XYZ file of C-alpha atoms in Angstrom:
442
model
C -3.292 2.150 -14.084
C -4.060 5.847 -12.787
C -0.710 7.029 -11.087
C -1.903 10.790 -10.721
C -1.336 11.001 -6.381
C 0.276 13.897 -4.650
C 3.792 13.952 -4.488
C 6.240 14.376 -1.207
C 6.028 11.187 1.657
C 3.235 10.764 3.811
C 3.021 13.005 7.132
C 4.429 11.235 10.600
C 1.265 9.332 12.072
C -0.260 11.121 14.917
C -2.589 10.233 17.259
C -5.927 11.130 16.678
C -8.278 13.648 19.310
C -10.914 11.996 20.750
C -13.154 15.391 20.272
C -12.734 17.018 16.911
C -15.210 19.956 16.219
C -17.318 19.290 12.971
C -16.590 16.259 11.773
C -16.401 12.447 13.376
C -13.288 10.675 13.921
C -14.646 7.553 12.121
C -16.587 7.083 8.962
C -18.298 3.462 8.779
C -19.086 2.804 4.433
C -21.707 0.240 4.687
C -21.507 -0.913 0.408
C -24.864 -2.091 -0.473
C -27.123 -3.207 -4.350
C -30.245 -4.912 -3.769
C -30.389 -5.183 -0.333
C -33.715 -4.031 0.975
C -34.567 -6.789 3.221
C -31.565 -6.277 5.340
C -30.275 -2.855 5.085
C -32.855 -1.124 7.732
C -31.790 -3.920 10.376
C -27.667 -3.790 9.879
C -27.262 -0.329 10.061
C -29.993 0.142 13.383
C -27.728 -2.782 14.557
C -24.516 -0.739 13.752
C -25.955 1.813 15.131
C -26.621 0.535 18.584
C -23.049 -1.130 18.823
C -20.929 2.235 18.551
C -23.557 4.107 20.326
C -22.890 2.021 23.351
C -18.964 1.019 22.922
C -17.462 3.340 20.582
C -15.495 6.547 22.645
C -15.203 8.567 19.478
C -17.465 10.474 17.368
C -19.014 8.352 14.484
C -20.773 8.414 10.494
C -22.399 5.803 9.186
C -22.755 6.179 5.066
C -24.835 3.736 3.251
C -23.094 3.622 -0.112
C -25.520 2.173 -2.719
C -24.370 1.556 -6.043
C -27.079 1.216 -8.694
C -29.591 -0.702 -6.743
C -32.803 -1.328 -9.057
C -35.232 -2.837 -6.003
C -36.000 -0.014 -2.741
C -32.747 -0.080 -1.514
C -32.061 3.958 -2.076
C -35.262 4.772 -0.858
C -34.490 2.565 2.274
C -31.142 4.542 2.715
C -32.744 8.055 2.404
C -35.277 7.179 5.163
C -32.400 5.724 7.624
C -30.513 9.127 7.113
C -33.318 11.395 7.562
C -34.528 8.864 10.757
C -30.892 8.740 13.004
C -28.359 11.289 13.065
C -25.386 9.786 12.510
C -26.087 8.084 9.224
C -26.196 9.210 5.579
C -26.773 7.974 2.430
C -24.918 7.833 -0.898
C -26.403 7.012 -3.777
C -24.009 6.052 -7.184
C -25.634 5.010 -10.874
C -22.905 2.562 -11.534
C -22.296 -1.106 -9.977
C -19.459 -2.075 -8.217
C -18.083 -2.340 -4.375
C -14.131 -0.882 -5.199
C -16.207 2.012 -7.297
C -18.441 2.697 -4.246
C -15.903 2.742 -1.901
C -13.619 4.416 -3.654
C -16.198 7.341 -3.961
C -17.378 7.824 -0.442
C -14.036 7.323 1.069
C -12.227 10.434 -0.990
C -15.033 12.778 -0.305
C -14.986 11.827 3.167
C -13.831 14.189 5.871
C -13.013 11.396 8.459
C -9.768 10.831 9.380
C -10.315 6.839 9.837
C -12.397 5.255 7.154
C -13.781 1.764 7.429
C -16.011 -0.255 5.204
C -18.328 -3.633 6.241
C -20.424 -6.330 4.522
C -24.301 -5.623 4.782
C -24.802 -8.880 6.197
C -22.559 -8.095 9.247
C -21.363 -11.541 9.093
C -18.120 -10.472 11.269
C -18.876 -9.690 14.742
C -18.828 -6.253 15.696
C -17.040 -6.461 19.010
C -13.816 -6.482 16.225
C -14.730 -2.817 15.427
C -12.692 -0.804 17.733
C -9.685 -3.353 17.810
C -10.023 -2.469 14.060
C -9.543 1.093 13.967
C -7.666 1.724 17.543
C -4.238 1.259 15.821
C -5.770 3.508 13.175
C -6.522 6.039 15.715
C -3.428 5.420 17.859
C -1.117 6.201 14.915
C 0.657 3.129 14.776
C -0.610 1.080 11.423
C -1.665 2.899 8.711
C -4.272 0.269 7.318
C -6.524 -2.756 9.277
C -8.353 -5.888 7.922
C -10.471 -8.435 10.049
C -9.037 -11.633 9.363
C -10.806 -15.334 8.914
C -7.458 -17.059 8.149
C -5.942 -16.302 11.325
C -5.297 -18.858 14.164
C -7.442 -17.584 17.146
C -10.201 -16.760 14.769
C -13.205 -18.194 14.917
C -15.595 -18.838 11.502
C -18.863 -20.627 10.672
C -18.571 -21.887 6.590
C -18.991 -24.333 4.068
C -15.844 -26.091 3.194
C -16.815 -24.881 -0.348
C -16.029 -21.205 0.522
C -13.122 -22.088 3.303
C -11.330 -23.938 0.240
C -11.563 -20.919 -2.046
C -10.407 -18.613 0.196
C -7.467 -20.460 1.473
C -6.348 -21.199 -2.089
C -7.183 -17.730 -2.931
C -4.429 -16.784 -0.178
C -1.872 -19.030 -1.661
C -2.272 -17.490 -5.377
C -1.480 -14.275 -3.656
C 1.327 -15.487 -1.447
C 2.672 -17.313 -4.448
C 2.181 -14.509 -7.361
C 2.664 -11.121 -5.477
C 4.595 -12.315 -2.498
C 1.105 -11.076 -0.544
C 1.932 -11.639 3.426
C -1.496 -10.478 4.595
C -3.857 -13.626 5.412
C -7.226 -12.664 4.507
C -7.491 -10.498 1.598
C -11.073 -10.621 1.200
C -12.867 -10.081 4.574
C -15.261 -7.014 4.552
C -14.304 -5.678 7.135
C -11.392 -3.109 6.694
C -10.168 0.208 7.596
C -7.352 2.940 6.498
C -6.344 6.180 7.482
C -7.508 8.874 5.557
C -4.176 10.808 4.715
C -2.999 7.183 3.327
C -6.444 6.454 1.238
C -5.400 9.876 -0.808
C -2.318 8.809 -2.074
C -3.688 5.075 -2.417
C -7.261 5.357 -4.085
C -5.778 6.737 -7.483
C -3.473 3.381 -7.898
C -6.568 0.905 -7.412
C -7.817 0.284 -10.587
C -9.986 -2.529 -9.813
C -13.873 -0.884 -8.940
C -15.655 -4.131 -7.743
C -14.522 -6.902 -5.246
C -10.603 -7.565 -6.388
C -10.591 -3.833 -4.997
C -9.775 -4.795 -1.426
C -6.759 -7.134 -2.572
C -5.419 -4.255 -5.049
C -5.746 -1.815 -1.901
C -3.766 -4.232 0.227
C -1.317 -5.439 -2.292
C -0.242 -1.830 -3.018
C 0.361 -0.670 0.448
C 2.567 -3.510 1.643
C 4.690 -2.865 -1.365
C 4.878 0.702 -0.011
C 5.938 -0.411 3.122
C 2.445 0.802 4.813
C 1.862 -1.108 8.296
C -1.067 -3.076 8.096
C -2.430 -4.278 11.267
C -4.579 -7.427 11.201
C -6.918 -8.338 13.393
C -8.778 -12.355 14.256
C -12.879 -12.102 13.796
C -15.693 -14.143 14.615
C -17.290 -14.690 11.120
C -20.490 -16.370 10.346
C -21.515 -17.220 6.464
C -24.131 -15.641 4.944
C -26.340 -18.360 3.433
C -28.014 -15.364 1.537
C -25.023 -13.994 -0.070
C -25.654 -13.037 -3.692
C -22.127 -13.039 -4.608
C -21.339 -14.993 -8.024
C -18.317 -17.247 -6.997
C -17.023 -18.153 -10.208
C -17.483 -14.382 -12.089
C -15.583 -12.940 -8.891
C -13.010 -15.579 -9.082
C -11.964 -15.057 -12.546
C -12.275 -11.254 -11.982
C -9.756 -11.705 -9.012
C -7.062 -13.854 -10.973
C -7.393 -11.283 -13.965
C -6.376 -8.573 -11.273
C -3.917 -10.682 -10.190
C -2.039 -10.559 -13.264
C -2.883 -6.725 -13.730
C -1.132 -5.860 -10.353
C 1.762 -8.404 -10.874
C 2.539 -7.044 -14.539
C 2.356 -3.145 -13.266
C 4.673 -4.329 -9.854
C 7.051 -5.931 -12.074
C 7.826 -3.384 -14.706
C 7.820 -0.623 -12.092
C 4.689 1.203 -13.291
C 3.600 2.440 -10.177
C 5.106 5.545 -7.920
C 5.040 3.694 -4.543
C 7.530 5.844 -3.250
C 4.665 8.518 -2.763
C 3.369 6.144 -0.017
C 6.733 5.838 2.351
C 6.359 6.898 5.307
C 9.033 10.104 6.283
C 12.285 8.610 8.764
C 11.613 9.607 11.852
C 7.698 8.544 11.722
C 9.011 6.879 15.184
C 9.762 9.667 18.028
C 12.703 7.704 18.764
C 14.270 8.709 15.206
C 13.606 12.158 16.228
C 15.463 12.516 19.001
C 18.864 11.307 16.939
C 20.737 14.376 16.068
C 23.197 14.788 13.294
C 21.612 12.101 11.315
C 20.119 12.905 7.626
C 16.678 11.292 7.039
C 16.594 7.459 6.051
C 20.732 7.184 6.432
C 20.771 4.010 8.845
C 18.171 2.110 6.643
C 19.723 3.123 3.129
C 23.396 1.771 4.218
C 21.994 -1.354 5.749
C 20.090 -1.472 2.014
C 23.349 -0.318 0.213
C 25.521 -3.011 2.112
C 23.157 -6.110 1.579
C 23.260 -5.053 -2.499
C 27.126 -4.349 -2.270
C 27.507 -7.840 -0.747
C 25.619 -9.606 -3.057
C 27.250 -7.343 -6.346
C 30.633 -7.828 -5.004
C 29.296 -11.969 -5.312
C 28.260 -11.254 -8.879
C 31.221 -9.406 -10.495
C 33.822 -12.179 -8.709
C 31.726 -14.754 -10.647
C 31.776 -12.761 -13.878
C 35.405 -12.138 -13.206
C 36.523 -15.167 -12.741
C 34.418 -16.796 -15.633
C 35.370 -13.693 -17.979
C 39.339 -14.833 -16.982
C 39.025 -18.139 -18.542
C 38.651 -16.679 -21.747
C 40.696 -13.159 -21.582
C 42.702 -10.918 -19.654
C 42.506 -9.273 -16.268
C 41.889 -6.451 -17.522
C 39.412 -7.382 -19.765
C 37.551 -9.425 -17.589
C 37.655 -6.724 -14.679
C 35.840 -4.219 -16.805
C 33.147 -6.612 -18.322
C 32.835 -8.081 -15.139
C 32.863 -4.642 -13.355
C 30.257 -2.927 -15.639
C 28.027 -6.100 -15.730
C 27.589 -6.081 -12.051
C 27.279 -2.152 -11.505
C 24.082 -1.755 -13.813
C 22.709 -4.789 -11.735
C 23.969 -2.641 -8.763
C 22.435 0.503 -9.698
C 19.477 -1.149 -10.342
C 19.057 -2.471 -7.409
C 20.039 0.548 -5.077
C 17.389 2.617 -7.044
C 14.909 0.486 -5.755
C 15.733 -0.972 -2.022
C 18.641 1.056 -0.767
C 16.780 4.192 -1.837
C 13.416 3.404 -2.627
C 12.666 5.053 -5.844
C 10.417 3.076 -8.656
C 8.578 3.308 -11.412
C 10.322 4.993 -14.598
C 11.130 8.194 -13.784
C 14.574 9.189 -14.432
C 15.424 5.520 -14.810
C 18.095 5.580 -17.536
C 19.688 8.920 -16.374
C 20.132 7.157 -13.023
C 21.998 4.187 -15.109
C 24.106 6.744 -17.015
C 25.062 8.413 -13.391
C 25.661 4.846 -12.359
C 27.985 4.380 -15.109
C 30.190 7.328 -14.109
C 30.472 6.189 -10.397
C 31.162 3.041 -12.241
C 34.238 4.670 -14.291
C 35.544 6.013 -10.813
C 35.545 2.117 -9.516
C 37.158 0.866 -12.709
C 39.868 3.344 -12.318
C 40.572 2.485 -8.593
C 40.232 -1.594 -9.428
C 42.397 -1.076 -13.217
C 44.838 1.109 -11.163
C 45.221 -1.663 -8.599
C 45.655 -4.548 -10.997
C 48.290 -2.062 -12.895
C 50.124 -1.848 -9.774
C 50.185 -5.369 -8.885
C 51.244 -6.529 -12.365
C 53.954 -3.931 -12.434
C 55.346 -5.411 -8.565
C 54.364 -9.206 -9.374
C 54.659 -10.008 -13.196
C 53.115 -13.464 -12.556
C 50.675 -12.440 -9.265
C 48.410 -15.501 -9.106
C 44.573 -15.922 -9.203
C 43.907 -15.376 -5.771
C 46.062 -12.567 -5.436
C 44.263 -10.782 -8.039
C 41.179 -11.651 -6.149
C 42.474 -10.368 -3.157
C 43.729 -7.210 -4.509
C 40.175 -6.853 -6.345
C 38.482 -6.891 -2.644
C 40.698 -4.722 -1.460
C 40.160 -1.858 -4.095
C 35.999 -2.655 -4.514
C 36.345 -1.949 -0.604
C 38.289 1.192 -0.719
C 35.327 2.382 -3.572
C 32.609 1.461 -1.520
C 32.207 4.620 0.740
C 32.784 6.763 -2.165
C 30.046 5.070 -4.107
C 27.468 4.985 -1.281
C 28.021 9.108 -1.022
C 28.012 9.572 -4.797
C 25.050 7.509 -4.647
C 23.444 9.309 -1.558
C 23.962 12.823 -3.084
C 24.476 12.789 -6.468
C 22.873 9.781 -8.290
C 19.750 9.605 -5.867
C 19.170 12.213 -4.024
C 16.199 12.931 -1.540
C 14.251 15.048 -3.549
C 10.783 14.374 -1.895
C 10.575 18.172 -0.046
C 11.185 19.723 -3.743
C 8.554 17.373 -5.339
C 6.039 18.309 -2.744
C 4.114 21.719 -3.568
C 4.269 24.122 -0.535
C 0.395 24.890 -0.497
C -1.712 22.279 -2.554
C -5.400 23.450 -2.953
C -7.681 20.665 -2.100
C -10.777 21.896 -4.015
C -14.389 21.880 -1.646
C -16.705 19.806 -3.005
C -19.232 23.114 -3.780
C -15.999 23.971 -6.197
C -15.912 20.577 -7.873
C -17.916 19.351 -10.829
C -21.206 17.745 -10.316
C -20.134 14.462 -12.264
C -17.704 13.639 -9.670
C -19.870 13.920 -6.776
C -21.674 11.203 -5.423
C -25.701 12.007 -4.454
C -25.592 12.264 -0.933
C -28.035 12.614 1.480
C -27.034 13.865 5.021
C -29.299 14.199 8.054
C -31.314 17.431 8.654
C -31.301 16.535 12.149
């Protein structure tokens, strides 16, 4: 799993120009192998359609990976023929790989990708990438699986695809409703930081991309299509299938063990220009106390559990600290990773041993309190020990969420992110990572 993305948060989404010197706003990746019949007609027709509805300056890239029939030769005469298209031409198979390569050498801020076959209708385009270009969702996908969308298919494909939704719902917790639709689109700034995570290089790629970026917190917008089947599609149902479940457990093993640094995809406080106009207020506090209060409540749960089955066996005092230093490594734990949004296993176990101290500080306040009430009330009952427990864990709380906040966890995303990152040209990078590309003379 490659983890090597730029450190610091994303920027603040921003509204994109209508006119930007240079360069078009949006960059259509049409992926194509073997597909000289239709390849002339679906990018004239894509052609046509943002010619006469599109408001913003457009590319269309033909990305063809390893196609043995006249496919390149196809895509070289389409970019020399119409100005707004080029062609890309990669030696190795694979839709994620093809993608992947066209969309990081891309100068576009929005980048989009569709099915050669245009089975979804195109009047879904610019709903697609206007929330893109608005600055309000960082990723888009057409969906089939929503409500008001309307789609043509065999029940053999409509099964798959629905059950394919519920292994993702069910295994990664996936709340996205169409993972597989070609027809997709992210922001550029956001495809830099994602593209290194995706492993995958053929079609689990799109459900990899997605899977990642809701885990990150990323806003993806969806949008209901008009879809038609392709009876022509040369897509191996079974191969992909298996291919798709072995990603499936790829992504859920990495997820689970905290292999991947997802907190290089959150989004800065203050993204909103309603957060900016709060004064006094240090980045991310209002979400990270609502965070550290849920976790508090439910720790507070788990050490009066452990306390009170630790007292059937042993002493208060006992059974305070086992019960105490049980449920504050589950609490640390979990306040790494919602309350403050850290994961993967960076600094892991020094955060624990931090944890522990702040821990020491709460057994003194809780052992001091029990002291106190043994030495006023030799035989204090159960439930005033409980209550005097609550009392003290309450008292510690505030000083735990500001140890927490500026000692155990603190926001070190402006040190992590180098002041002036050179972004090499592509005349100053290597040949072998540069796709063949042919651009229009025109």
């Amino acid at each position: 799993m490659r983890t090597d993305t730029p450190r610091g948060t994303l920027p603040a989404r921003e509204h994109l120009l209508a006119h930007t010197v240079g360069r078009p706003v949006l960059d259509v990746v049409i992926p194509v192998h073997n597909e000289e019949k239709d390849l002339e007609r679906c990018v004239r027709r894509l052609h046509d359609h943002l010619v006469r509805t599109f408001p913003y300056g457009f590319r269309i890239t033909v990305a063809d990976n390893a196609s043995t029939d006249a496919t390149p030769q196809v895509a070289t005469w389409l970019a020399h023929s119409i100005p707004e298209v080029e062609a890309c031409r990669l030696e190795e198979k694979g839709r994620g790989r093809a993608l992947r390569t066209v969309w990081s050498h891309s100068d576009a801020p929005v980048l989009a990708y569709m099915d050669v076959d245009l089975s979804t209708d195109l009047n879904a385009l610019l709903p697609l990438v206007a929330p893109l270009i608005s600055g309000h969702s960082d990723l888009a996908i057409g969906s089939r699986l929503a409500r008001s969308s309307r789609v043509v298919r065999g029940p053999k494909r409509e099964f798959i695809s629905r059950a394919y939704n519920l292994i993702l719902r069910g295994s990664l917790a996936a709340r996205f409703s169409d993972a597989q639709c070609g027809f997709k689109a992210i922001r550029r700034e956001v495809a830099e930081r994602l593209l290194p995570m995706v492993e995958d290089t053929g079609w689990f790629f799109d459900t990899e991309l997605l899977v990642l970026a809701e885990r990150a917190g990323l806003r993806i917008h969806e949008v209901p299509v008009d879809w038609v089947d392709d009876p022509d599609s040369t897509v191996h149902i079974v191969s992909t299938a298996t291919e798709d479940l072995k990603g499936v457990w790829r992504v859920g093993r990495a997820l689970a063990v905290g292999a991947l640094p997802l907190d290089r995809l959150a989004r800065p406080f203050g993204d909103d220009p309603r957060d900016r106009q709060l004064s006094g207020v240090p980045g991310g506090l209002a979400r990270q106390l609502v965070g550290f209060c849920v976790v508090g409540a439910l720790s507070t749960l788990l050490y009066l559990l452990l306390y009170s089955l630790f007292r059937a066996g042993v002493g208060p005092q006992v059974s305070n600290a086992g019960a105490l230093l049980l449920s504050a490594v589950a609490n640390t734990a979990a306040n790494r990773r919602l309350t403050f949004g850290i994961r993967g296993r960076e600094r892991a176990v020094r955060h624990q041993a931090q944890g522990l101290v702040v821990f020491g500080i709460g057994l003194a306040l809780t052992s001091g309190s029990l002291a106190a009430l043994d030495a006023a009330a030799t035989s204090a009952s159960h439930g005033t020990e409980l209550a005097v427990l609550i009392a003290a864990n309450l008292a510690a709380t505030m000083l735990r969420f500001l140890l927490f906040r500026a000692w155990v966890f603190p926001d070190r995303r402006d040190d992590d992110a180098p002041a002036d990152r050179h972004v090499p040209a592509d005349d100053e990078r290597p040949a072998s990572e540069l796709p063949y590309t042919v651009r229009n003379s025109r």
